[in-house]
Amino acid sequence: MIVILMSTSINVSLAQLKTSKHPNIIFFLVDDMGWQDTSVPFWDSVTTQNKKFQTPNMLRFAATAQKFTNAYANSICTPSRVSLMTGMDAGRHRVTNWTAFKNQAVDARDSVLQIPDWNVNGLSPYQEDPKSVYATPLPQLLKDNGYYTIQCGKAHFGAYETPGANPLNLGFVKNIGGSAAGNPASYLAEDDFGYDPKHFKLQADIPNMQQYWQTPTFLTEDLTVEAKKAMDTARIQHKPFFLYMAHYAVHLPYNADKRFIQKYLDEGYTKPEAAYCALLEGMDKSLGELLDYLKEHHLEKNTIVIFMSDNGGYSHRPREGKDNTQNYPLRGGKGSLYEGGVREPMMVRWPGVTRPATVSNQYVIIQDFFPTLLKMAEIKNYKTVQHVDGQSIIPYLKNPALKDDERELVWNFPNDWAGGDLGEDNSWLCSIRKGDWKLIYFEKYSRLELYNLAKDIREWNNVADKFPEKTQELAQLLTEKLKNEHAQMPTFRATGKLVPFPDEIFYSNKNSQ
């Protein structure tokens, strides 16, 4: 989830107000939040999930914002975060799975396919770092243009003991709780967030939060308190601020947030599901506190707010219900390239540009925020060492009815996320969307699936055989995009050869008929 805020201190003189051109920005990102895990409906009708989850502050925000119903990210956290910070497609930056320890891939071992040599060390601002993508990070550009840049919560940009693991190396001036950790060992401050001085845990590396140890608080609320303190510092210094508010919530572990969990237990949910609901409500309370902060300090009119998640909702145990049903009406969840793994809840409020309670159906993707935020911040003539794939979404903010059905979104996941334990749709995948059509290539099974999302958002009806010309078109486009980005593909263990590209599979299937 993402919130973008623009503000000016009430203590700044009128002269400073007139000359200031950079808005303050808060980027509020939720981890593992599903498309429908909110009271705010993102489909054309209200679902049972919208009634189940209680997010009153998201509802409050939605009444003032523009909603995007076709917003996307990657299916796994680190690829999305690197895309956000660089503006690059995952196929191009090659950080295609989540990162952990230096030079170590996290992929499960498959008996048929071998992962490529992907960038297991994540993002780096230094060219000489091996197994990393060298790029000019978004916060560095903001910092260079006068922003007080704050990282609060989950970073997970790079592997442990690499430059990218430390947000201060990427242009952030202040780091609150961010490291190589992809989730906390515990959300409970009374447990020191899982820290054990006798046994190292990467997940317990939540820096600059020790002041909360042995207190009866929850990580989500503690991060929110520290975020407001950091914004206070920026206001005192009369600097525009960029707050990257990236909550660990709602990622596992599903610790009980005592502020909210009891009512969900009383409604009959399992303990893990009740804890998940409480995690969401705690995240929502954090959003509300930030919105209240803006109002209290008279910052609302000069604040942009964007809400987003980094990948699809987790859809397996310990979540309640049958696997891959938690993101209804979407199929699949985190790790999958079905809609449940990549479609995200997204809203934008930009006073003076967006109109309250409006809706855009244009499909956009997380790397679009790189050029968008820089334009919002009125930063011009910037230079990056990387090619930026993201496109500004400002035209759709100015005119929510605008639609571009010729745009192509591409995903590449040549990795084994869970060793097949969570189903065949969570590994060895690439995909493309153009207009209402979406093609998924299952590399291990040499299978192409085609869906018309306007008619079949659930992706239940594979129409690849029914529409061979559309299948051919998208298979060729996907192949061209992958090759143009020098995207990696898995190889067969038995032969060492690359798996065929999508267009090769199409022609092979056609010739065998």
Coordinates of C-alpha atoms in Angstrom, one line a residue:
M1 CA 0.0 0.0 0.0
I2 CA 1.3 3.4 -0.8
V3 CA 0.5 6.9 0.4
I4 CA 2.1 10.0 -1.1
L5 CA 1.9 13.2 0.7
M6 CA 2.8 16.8 -0.2
S7 CA 3.1 19.3 2.6
T8 CA 4.5 22.6 3.8
S9 CA 5.2 23.5 7.4
I10 CA 2.9 26.1 8.9
N11 CA 6.0 27.7 10.4
V12 CA 7.4 28.4 7.1
S13 CA 7.2 32.1 6.1
L14 CA 5.0 33.2 3.2
A15 CA 8.0 34.0 1.2
Q16 CA 9.2 30.4 1.6
L17 CA 5.8 29.1 0.6
K18 CA 5.8 31.1 -2.5
T19 CA 9.2 29.9 -3.6
S20 CA 8.8 26.3 -2.6
K21 CA 8.1 24.1 -5.6
H22 CA 8.6 20.6 -4.2
P23 CA 5.7 18.9 -2.5
N24 CA 6.2 16.6 0.4
I25 CA 5.6 12.9 -0.5
I26 CA 4.6 9.9 1.6
F27 CA 4.7 6.6 -0.1
F28 CA 2.6 4.1 2.0
L29 CA 3.3 0.5 0.9
V30 CA 1.5 -2.5 2.4
D31 CA 3.1 -5.9 2.3
D32 CA 1.2 -8.9 0.9
M33 CA -2.2 -7.2 0.9
G34 CA -4.7 -8.7 -1.5
W35 CA -6.8 -6.8 -4.0
Q36 CA -10.0 -7.2 -1.9
D37 CA -8.5 -7.3 1.6
T38 CA -10.3 -4.0 2.5
S39 CA -13.7 -2.4 3.0
V40 CA -13.0 -0.5 -0.2
P41 CA -14.4 -2.5 -3.2
F42 CA -12.0 -2.6 -6.2
W43 CA -14.3 -4.8 -8.3
D44 CA -17.6 -3.8 -9.9
S45 CA -19.5 -5.1 -6.9
V46 CA -19.0 -5.5 -3.2
T47 CA -17.6 -8.9 -2.2
T48 CA -17.6 -11.0 1.0
Q49 CA -14.0 -9.8 1.6
N50 CA -15.1 -6.2 1.5
K51 CA -17.6 -7.0 4.3
K52 CA -15.1 -9.1 6.3
F53 CA -12.2 -6.7 6.6
Q54 CA -12.6 -3.5 8.5
T55 CA -10.6 -0.6 7.0
P56 CA -12.5 2.6 7.8
N57 CA -9.6 4.9 7.1
M58 CA -9.2 3.4 3.6
L59 CA -12.9 4.2 3.1
R60 CA -12.3 7.7 4.3
F61 CA -9.4 8.1 2.0
A62 CA -11.2 6.6 -1.0
A63 CA -13.9 9.3 -0.6
T64 CA -11.2 11.9 -1.3
A65 CA -9.1 10.0 -3.9
Q66 CA -9.0 8.4 -7.3
K67 CA -9.2 4.6 -7.3
F68 CA -7.3 2.4 -9.9
T69 CA -9.0 -0.9 -10.5
N70 CA -6.3 -2.3 -12.7
A71 CA -3.1 -1.6 -10.7
Y72 CA -0.3 -4.2 -10.8
A73 CA 3.0 -5.1 -9.2
N74 CA 5.2 -8.2 -9.4
S75 CA 4.1 -11.4 -7.6
I76 CA 6.9 -11.3 -5.0
C77 CA 8.1 -8.5 -2.7
T78 CA 11.7 -7.7 -3.6
P79 CA 11.1 -7.6 -7.4
S80 CA 8.3 -5.0 -6.8
R81 CA 10.4 -2.9 -4.5
V82 CA 13.3 -2.8 -6.8
S83 CA 11.0 -1.9 -9.7
L84 CA 9.6 0.9 -7.6
M85 CA 13.0 2.3 -6.8
T86 CA 14.4 2.0 -10.3
G87 CA 11.5 2.2 -12.7
M88 CA 12.6 -1.0 -14.3
D89 CA 10.7 -4.1 -15.3
A90 CA 11.7 -7.2 -13.3
G91 CA 12.9 -8.9 -16.5
R92 CA 15.4 -6.0 -17.0
H93 CA 16.6 -5.6 -13.4
R94 CA 16.8 -9.4 -12.9
V95 CA 16.0 -9.3 -9.2
T96 CA 13.2 -11.7 -9.9
N97 CA 12.8 -13.4 -6.5
W98 CA 13.1 -12.2 -2.9
T99 CA 16.5 -11.7 -1.5
A100 CA 18.0 -12.9 1.8
F101 CA 21.8 -13.6 2.2
K102 CA 24.6 -12.4 0.1
N103 CA 25.3 -14.5 -3.1
Q104 CA 22.6 -17.0 -2.1
A105 CA 19.5 -17.8 -4.1
V106 CA 16.4 -18.5 -2.1
D107 CA 14.8 -20.7 -4.8
A108 CA 13.7 -24.2 -4.1
R109 CA 15.4 -26.9 -6.2
D110 CA 13.4 -28.3 -9.0
S111 CA 14.1 -31.7 -10.6
V112 CA 13.4 -30.5 -14.2
L113 CA 14.4 -26.8 -14.4
Q114 CA 17.4 -24.8 -13.2
I115 CA 17.1 -21.2 -12.2
P116 CA 19.1 -18.6 -14.1
D117 CA 21.9 -16.6 -12.5
W118 CA 19.6 -13.9 -11.3
N119 CA 20.6 -10.8 -9.2
V120 CA 20.4 -12.5 -5.8
N121 CA 22.0 -9.5 -4.1
G122 CA 19.3 -7.0 -5.1
L123 CA 19.6 -3.3 -5.8
S124 CA 23.0 -1.5 -5.6
P125 CA 24.0 2.1 -6.2
Y126 CA 27.5 0.9 -7.0
Q127 CA 28.5 -0.5 -10.4
E128 CA 31.1 -3.0 -9.2
D129 CA 28.7 -5.0 -7.0
P130 CA 28.3 -8.6 -8.4
K131 CA 24.9 -10.2 -8.7
S132 CA 23.2 -6.9 -8.2
V133 CA 21.4 -4.4 -10.5
Y134 CA 23.2 -1.1 -10.7
A135 CA 20.8 1.7 -10.8
T136 CA 20.1 5.3 -9.7
P137 CA 17.5 4.9 -6.9
L138 CA 14.4 7.1 -6.6
P139 CA 15.2 8.4 -3.1
Q140 CA 18.7 9.5 -4.3
L141 CA 17.2 11.7 -7.0
L142 CA 14.8 13.2 -4.4
K143 CA 17.5 13.8 -1.9
D144 CA 19.7 15.5 -4.5
N145 CA 16.8 17.9 -5.1
G146 CA 16.4 18.9 -1.5
Y147 CA 14.1 16.3 -0.1
Y148 CA 14.4 14.9 3.5
T149 CA 14.1 11.2 2.6
I150 CA 12.7 8.8 5.2
Q151 CA 12.6 5.0 5.0
C152 CA 10.2 3.6 7.6
G153 CA 9.4 -0.1 7.9
K154 CA 10.3 -2.8 5.5
A155 CA 13.1 -2.1 3.0
H156 CA 14.2 -5.5 1.5
F157 CA 16.0 -3.9 -1.4
G158 CA 19.1 -6.1 -1.1
A159 CA 20.6 -9.1 0.5
Y160 CA 22.2 -9.1 4.0
E161 CA 25.7 -7.6 4.0
T162 CA 25.3 -5.9 0.6
P163 CA 25.1 -2.2 0.0
G164 CA 21.4 -2.4 -1.0
A165 CA 20.5 -3.8 2.4
N166 CA 21.1 -0.4 4.0
P167 CA 18.6 2.2 2.9
L168 CA 21.0 5.0 3.7
N169 CA 23.1 3.8 0.7
L170 CA 20.2 4.3 -1.6
G171 CA 19.5 8.0 -0.9
F172 CA 17.5 7.8 2.3
V173 CA 18.6 10.2 5.0
K174 CA 16.7 8.5 7.8
N175 CA 16.2 4.7 8.2
I176 CA 13.5 3.4 10.6
G177 CA 13.3 -0.3 10.8
G178 CA 14.6 -1.2 7.3
S179 CA 17.1 -3.9 6.5
A180 CA 17.5 -7.0 4.4
A181 CA 14.6 -8.6 6.4
G182 CA 11.6 -9.4 4.3
N183 CA 9.4 -9.9 7.4
P184 CA 9.7 -9.4 11.1
A185 CA 10.5 -12.4 13.4
S186 CA 7.7 -10.9 15.6
Y187 CA 5.4 -7.9 15.5
L188 CA 5.4 -7.9 19.3
A189 CA 7.6 -5.3 21.0
E190 CA 7.4 -7.3 24.2
D191 CA 9.3 -10.0 22.4
D192 CA 11.9 -7.5 21.1
F193 CA 10.5 -8.1 17.7
G194 CA 12.0 -11.5 17.8
Y195 CA 15.6 -10.5 18.6
D196 CA 17.7 -13.1 20.3
P197 CA 21.3 -12.1 21.3
K198 CA 22.3 -15.7 21.3
H199 CA 21.0 -16.7 17.8
F200 CA 21.1 -14.4 14.8
K201 CA 17.8 -14.1 12.9
L202 CA 17.7 -12.0 9.7
Q203 CA 14.0 -11.3 10.3
A204 CA 14.8 -9.8 13.7
D205 CA 17.0 -7.2 12.2
I206 CA 14.6 -4.2 12.7
P207 CA 17.1 -1.4 13.3
N208 CA 16.5 1.8 15.3
M209 CA 13.5 0.4 17.0
Q210 CA 15.1 -1.0 20.2
Q211 CA 13.4 1.8 22.3
Y212 CA 10.2 -0.2 22.0
W213 CA 11.6 -3.5 23.3
Q214 CA 9.8 -4.9 26.3
T215 CA 6.8 -2.6 25.8
P216 CA 3.2 -3.8 25.2
T217 CA 3.1 -2.3 21.7
F218 CA 2.9 -3.6 18.1
L219 CA 5.4 -3.0 15.4
T220 CA 2.8 -1.3 13.1
E221 CA 1.9 1.3 15.6
D222 CA 5.5 1.9 16.7
L223 CA 6.6 2.5 13.1
T224 CA 3.8 5.0 12.7
V225 CA 4.9 7.0 15.8
E226 CA 8.5 7.1 14.4
A227 CA 7.3 8.2 11.0
K228 CA 5.5 11.2 12.5
K229 CA 8.6 12.1 14.4
A230 CA 10.7 12.0 11.2
M231 CA 8.1 14.3 9.5
D232 CA 8.4 16.7 12.4
T233 CA 12.2 16.8 11.8
A234 CA 11.7 17.6 8.2
R235 CA 9.2 20.4 9.0
I236 CA 11.6 21.9 11.6
Q237 CA 14.3 21.9 8.9
H238 CA 11.9 23.5 6.4
K239 CA 12.6 20.7 3.9
P240 CA 10.2 18.9 1.7
F241 CA 10.0 15.3 2.8
F242 CA 9.7 11.9 1.1
L243 CA 8.3 9.4 3.6
Y244 CA 8.5 5.9 2.3
M245 CA 6.0 4.3 4.7
A246 CA 6.5 0.6 4.0
H247 CA 4.8 -1.5 6.6
Y248 CA 5.8 -5.0 7.3
A249 CA 2.1 -5.7 7.8
V250 CA 0.4 -7.7 6.6
H251 CA 3.2 -10.3 6.0
L252 CA 3.6 -13.3 8.1
P253 CA 3.9 -14.0 11.1
Y254 CA 0.3 -13.5 12.0
N255 CA 0.9 -12.2 15.6
A256 CA -2.2 -11.1 17.5
D257 CA -2.6 -7.3 17.6
K258 CA -4.5 -7.1 20.9
R259 CA -6.0 -3.8 19.9
F260 CA -8.2 -5.4 17.2
I261 CA -8.2 -9.2 17.3
Q262 CA -10.9 -10.1 19.8
K263 CA -13.8 -9.0 17.7
Y264 CA -12.6 -11.3 14.9
L265 CA -12.3 -14.2 17.2
D266 CA -15.8 -13.5 18.5
E267 CA -17.0 -13.7 14.9
G268 CA -15.7 -17.2 14.7
Y269 CA -12.5 -16.8 12.6
T270 CA -9.6 -19.1 13.2
K271 CA -6.8 -17.6 15.3
P272 CA -4.5 -17.0 12.2
E273 CA -7.3 -15.5 10.2
A274 CA -8.4 -13.3 13.1
A275 CA -4.8 -12.2 13.4
Y276 CA -4.6 -11.4 9.7
C277 CA -7.8 -9.3 9.9
A278 CA -6.3 -7.5 12.9
L279 CA -3.0 -6.8 11.0
L280 CA -5.0 -5.2 8.3
E281 CA -7.0 -3.1 10.7
G282 CA -3.8 -2.0 12.4
M283 CA -2.3 -1.0 9.0
D284 CA -5.5 1.0 8.3
K285 CA -5.2 2.8 11.7
S286 CA -1.7 3.8 10.7
L287 CA -3.1 5.3 7.4
G288 CA -5.7 7.2 9.4
E289 CA -3.0 8.6 11.8
L290 CA -1.0 9.9 8.9
L291 CA -4.0 11.5 7.3
D292 CA -4.8 13.0 10.7
Y293 CA -1.2 14.3 10.9
L294 CA -1.7 16.1 7.6
K295 CA -4.9 17.7 8.8
E296 CA -3.4 18.7 12.2
H297 CA -0.5 20.4 10.5
H298 CA -2.5 22.0 7.7
L299 CA -0.8 19.9 5.1
E300 CA -3.7 18.3 3.3
K301 CA -4.0 20.8 0.4
N302 CA -0.4 20.3 -0.5
T303 CA -0.2 16.5 -0.1
I304 CA -0.3 13.7 -2.6
V305 CA -1.4 10.4 -1.3
I306 CA -1.0 7.0 -3.1
F307 CA -2.1 3.7 -1.7
M308 CA -0.7 0.4 -3.0
S309 CA 0.4 -3.2 -2.2
D310 CA 3.7 -4.8 -3.3
N311 CA 2.2 -8.1 -4.5
G312 CA -0.9 -10.3 -4.3
G313 CA -2.4 -11.5 -1.0
Y314 CA -1.0 -14.7 0.5
S315 CA -3.4 -17.4 -0.3
H316 CA -2.2 -20.5 1.6
R317 CA -2.2 -21.9 5.1
P318 CA -2.3 -20.6 7.8
R319 CA -4.9 -18.4 6.1
E320 CA -8.4 -19.7 6.5
G321 CA -10.2 -21.6 3.7
K322 CA -9.1 -23.6 0.7
D323 CA -5.8 -22.6 -0.8
N324 CA -6.0 -19.9 -3.6
T325 CA -9.5 -18.8 -2.7
Q326 CA -8.5 -15.9 -0.4
N327 CA -8.3 -13.3 -3.2
Y328 CA -11.8 -13.9 -4.7
P329 CA -12.9 -13.1 -7.4
L330 CA -9.3 -13.4 -8.5
R331 CA -7.5 -16.6 -9.1
G332 CA -4.3 -17.4 -7.2
G333 CA -2.2 -15.3 -4.8
K334 CA 1.3 -14.2 -4.0
G335 CA 3.9 -15.9 -6.3
S336 CA 1.3 -16.5 -9.0
L337 CA 0.9 -14.5 -12.3
Y338 CA -2.8 -15.1 -12.2
E339 CA -4.5 -11.9 -11.2
G340 CA -4.6 -12.8 -7.5
G341 CA -0.8 -12.7 -7.4
V342 CA -0.3 -9.3 -9.2
R343 CA -3.4 -7.1 -9.0
E344 CA -3.2 -4.5 -6.2
P345 CA -5.4 -2.1 -4.4
M346 CA -4.3 1.4 -5.4
M347 CA -5.6 4.9 -4.8
V348 CA -4.2 8.4 -5.4
R349 CA -5.1 11.7 -3.9
W350 CA -3.5 14.8 -5.5
P351 CA -5.2 18.0 -4.4
G352 CA -5.9 20.2 -7.4
V353 CA -5.4 17.4 -9.9
T354 CA -7.4 14.3 -8.9
R355 CA -11.1 14.5 -8.1
P356 CA -12.7 12.8 -5.1
A357 CA -14.3 9.4 -5.4
T358 CA -13.3 8.9 -9.0
V359 CA -12.2 5.7 -10.8
S360 CA -9.6 4.9 -13.4
N361 CA -9.8 1.5 -15.2
Q362 CA -6.4 2.0 -16.9
Y363 CA -3.9 -0.7 -16.2
V364 CA -0.8 0.6 -14.5
I365 CA 2.2 -1.1 -12.7
I366 CA 4.4 -0.3 -9.8
Q367 CA 7.4 0.9 -11.8
D368 CA 5.2 3.7 -13.2
F369 CA 5.7 5.5 -9.9
F370 CA 9.4 6.2 -10.6
P371 CA 8.8 8.7 -13.4
T372 CA 5.4 9.8 -11.9
L373 CA 6.8 10.8 -8.5
L374 CA 9.7 12.7 -10.1
K375 CA 7.2 14.7 -12.2
M376 CA 4.9 15.3 -9.2
A377 CA 8.0 16.6 -7.3
E378 CA 8.7 18.8 -10.3
I379 CA 12.2 17.3 -10.7
K380 CA 13.3 17.8 -14.3
N381 CA 16.4 16.9 -16.4
Y382 CA 17.4 14.1 -14.0
K383 CA 19.7 11.4 -15.2
T384 CA 19.7 7.6 -14.4
V385 CA 22.2 4.9 -15.2
Q386 CA 19.3 2.5 -15.9
H387 CA 16.7 2.4 -18.6
V388 CA 13.3 3.3 -17.1
D389 CA 10.4 1.1 -18.2
G390 CA 7.8 2.8 -16.1
Q391 CA 5.5 5.4 -17.6
S392 CA 4.0 8.5 -15.9
I393 CA 0.4 7.9 -14.8
I394 CA -0.3 11.7 -14.5
P395 CA -2.4 11.7 -17.7
Y396 CA -4.8 9.3 -16.0
L397 CA -4.8 11.3 -12.8
K398 CA -5.9 14.4 -14.8
N399 CA -8.4 12.5 -16.8
P400 CA -9.6 9.2 -15.2
A401 CA -11.7 8.3 -18.3
L402 CA -8.5 8.2 -20.4
K403 CA -7.6 4.6 -21.6
D404 CA -4.6 3.2 -23.4
D405 CA -5.3 -0.4 -24.6
E406 CA -2.2 -0.5 -26.7
R407 CA 0.2 -0.6 -23.7
E408 CA 2.0 -3.8 -22.9
L409 CA 2.7 -4.9 -19.3
V410 CA 5.2 -7.8 -18.9
W411 CA 6.1 -10.0 -16.0
N412 CA 9.0 -12.4 -15.7
F413 CA 9.5 -14.9 -12.9
P414 CA 12.0 -17.6 -14.0
N415 CA 12.2 -18.8 -10.4
D416 CA 11.0 -21.5 -8.1
W417 CA 9.2 -19.7 -5.2
A418 CA 7.9 -22.7 -3.2
G419 CA 9.1 -25.8 -4.8
G420 CA 5.7 -26.7 -6.3
D421 CA 4.3 -27.1 -2.8
L422 CA 1.9 -24.3 -3.3
G423 CA 0.8 -25.4 -6.8
E424 CA 2.1 -25.2 -10.3
D425 CA 1.1 -21.6 -10.8
N426 CA 3.7 -20.2 -8.4
S427 CA 6.9 -20.8 -10.3
W428 CA 8.6 -20.7 -13.8
L429 CA 6.3 -18.1 -15.3
C430 CA 6.2 -15.1 -17.6
S431 CA 3.2 -13.1 -18.8
I432 CA 1.9 -10.2 -20.8
R433 CA -1.2 -8.0 -20.7
K434 CA -2.4 -5.8 -23.6
G435 CA -5.8 -4.3 -23.5
D436 CA -8.3 -6.8 -22.0
W437 CA -6.1 -9.8 -23.1
K438 CA -3.6 -11.6 -20.9
L439 CA -1.3 -14.4 -21.8
I440 CA 0.6 -16.6 -19.3
Y441 CA 3.4 -18.9 -20.2
F442 CA 4.0 -21.9 -17.8
E443 CA 7.6 -22.7 -18.7
K444 CA 7.9 -26.0 -16.9
Y445 CA 4.8 -27.4 -18.6
S446 CA 5.2 -25.7 -22.0
R447 CA 1.7 -24.3 -21.7
L448 CA 0.1 -21.1 -22.9
E449 CA -3.0 -19.8 -21.3
L450 CA -5.1 -16.9 -22.7
Y451 CA -7.7 -14.9 -20.9
N452 CA -10.0 -12.0 -21.6
L453 CA -10.0 -10.2 -18.3
A454 CA -13.0 -8.0 -19.2
K455 CA -15.1 -11.2 -19.5
D456 CA -13.3 -13.5 -17.2
I457 CA -11.6 -11.8 -14.3
R458 CA -11.4 -15.1 -12.5
E459 CA -9.2 -16.6 -15.3
W460 CA -11.3 -19.8 -15.3
N461 CA -11.7 -20.1 -19.1
N462 CA -8.5 -20.6 -21.0
V463 CA -9.3 -19.5 -24.6
A464 CA -5.9 -20.0 -26.2
D465 CA -7.2 -22.6 -28.6
K466 CA -10.4 -20.6 -29.3
F467 CA -8.4 -17.5 -30.3
P468 CA -5.2 -18.7 -31.9
E469 CA -4.4 -15.4 -33.6
K470 CA -4.6 -13.5 -30.3
T471 CA -2.5 -16.2 -28.7
Q472 CA 0.1 -15.9 -31.5
E473 CA 0.1 -12.1 -31.2
L474 CA 0.7 -12.0 -27.5
A475 CA 3.2 -14.9 -27.6
Q476 CA 5.3 -13.0 -30.1
L477 CA 5.0 -9.7 -28.2
L478 CA 6.0 -11.4 -25.0
T479 CA 9.0 -13.0 -26.7
E480 CA 10.1 -9.7 -28.2
K481 CA 9.8 -7.9 -24.8
L482 CA 11.8 -10.6 -23.0
K483 CA 14.5 -10.5 -25.6
N484 CA 14.6 -6.7 -25.7
E485 CA 15.1 -6.5 -21.9
H486 CA 17.6 -9.4 -22.0
A487 CA 15.3 -11.1 -19.5
Q488 CA 16.5 -14.4 -18.1
M489 CA 14.9 -17.8 -18.7
P490 CA 15.3 -21.1 -16.9
T491 CA 17.2 -24.0 -18.4
F492 CA 16.6 -27.7 -18.5
R493 CA 18.7 -29.6 -16.0
A494 CA 19.1 -32.6 -18.3
T495 CA 20.4 -30.6 -21.3
G496 CA 21.4 -27.2 -20.0
K497 CA 19.4 -25.6 -22.8
L498 CA 17.1 -22.7 -22.3
V499 CA 13.4 -23.4 -22.1
P500 CA 11.7 -22.3 -25.4
F501 CA 10.4 -18.8 -25.6
P502 CA 6.6 -18.3 -25.8
D503 CA 6.4 -17.9 -29.6
E504 CA 8.3 -21.2 -30.0
I505 CA 5.8 -22.9 -27.8
F506 CA 2.9 -21.5 -29.9
Y507 CA 4.4 -22.7 -33.2
S508 CA 5.4 -26.1 -31.7
N509 CA 1.8 -26.6 -30.4
K510 CA 0.4 -25.5 -33.8
N511 CA 2.6 -27.9 -35.8
S512 CA 1.7 -30.8 -33.5
Q513 CA -2.1 -30.4 -34.1

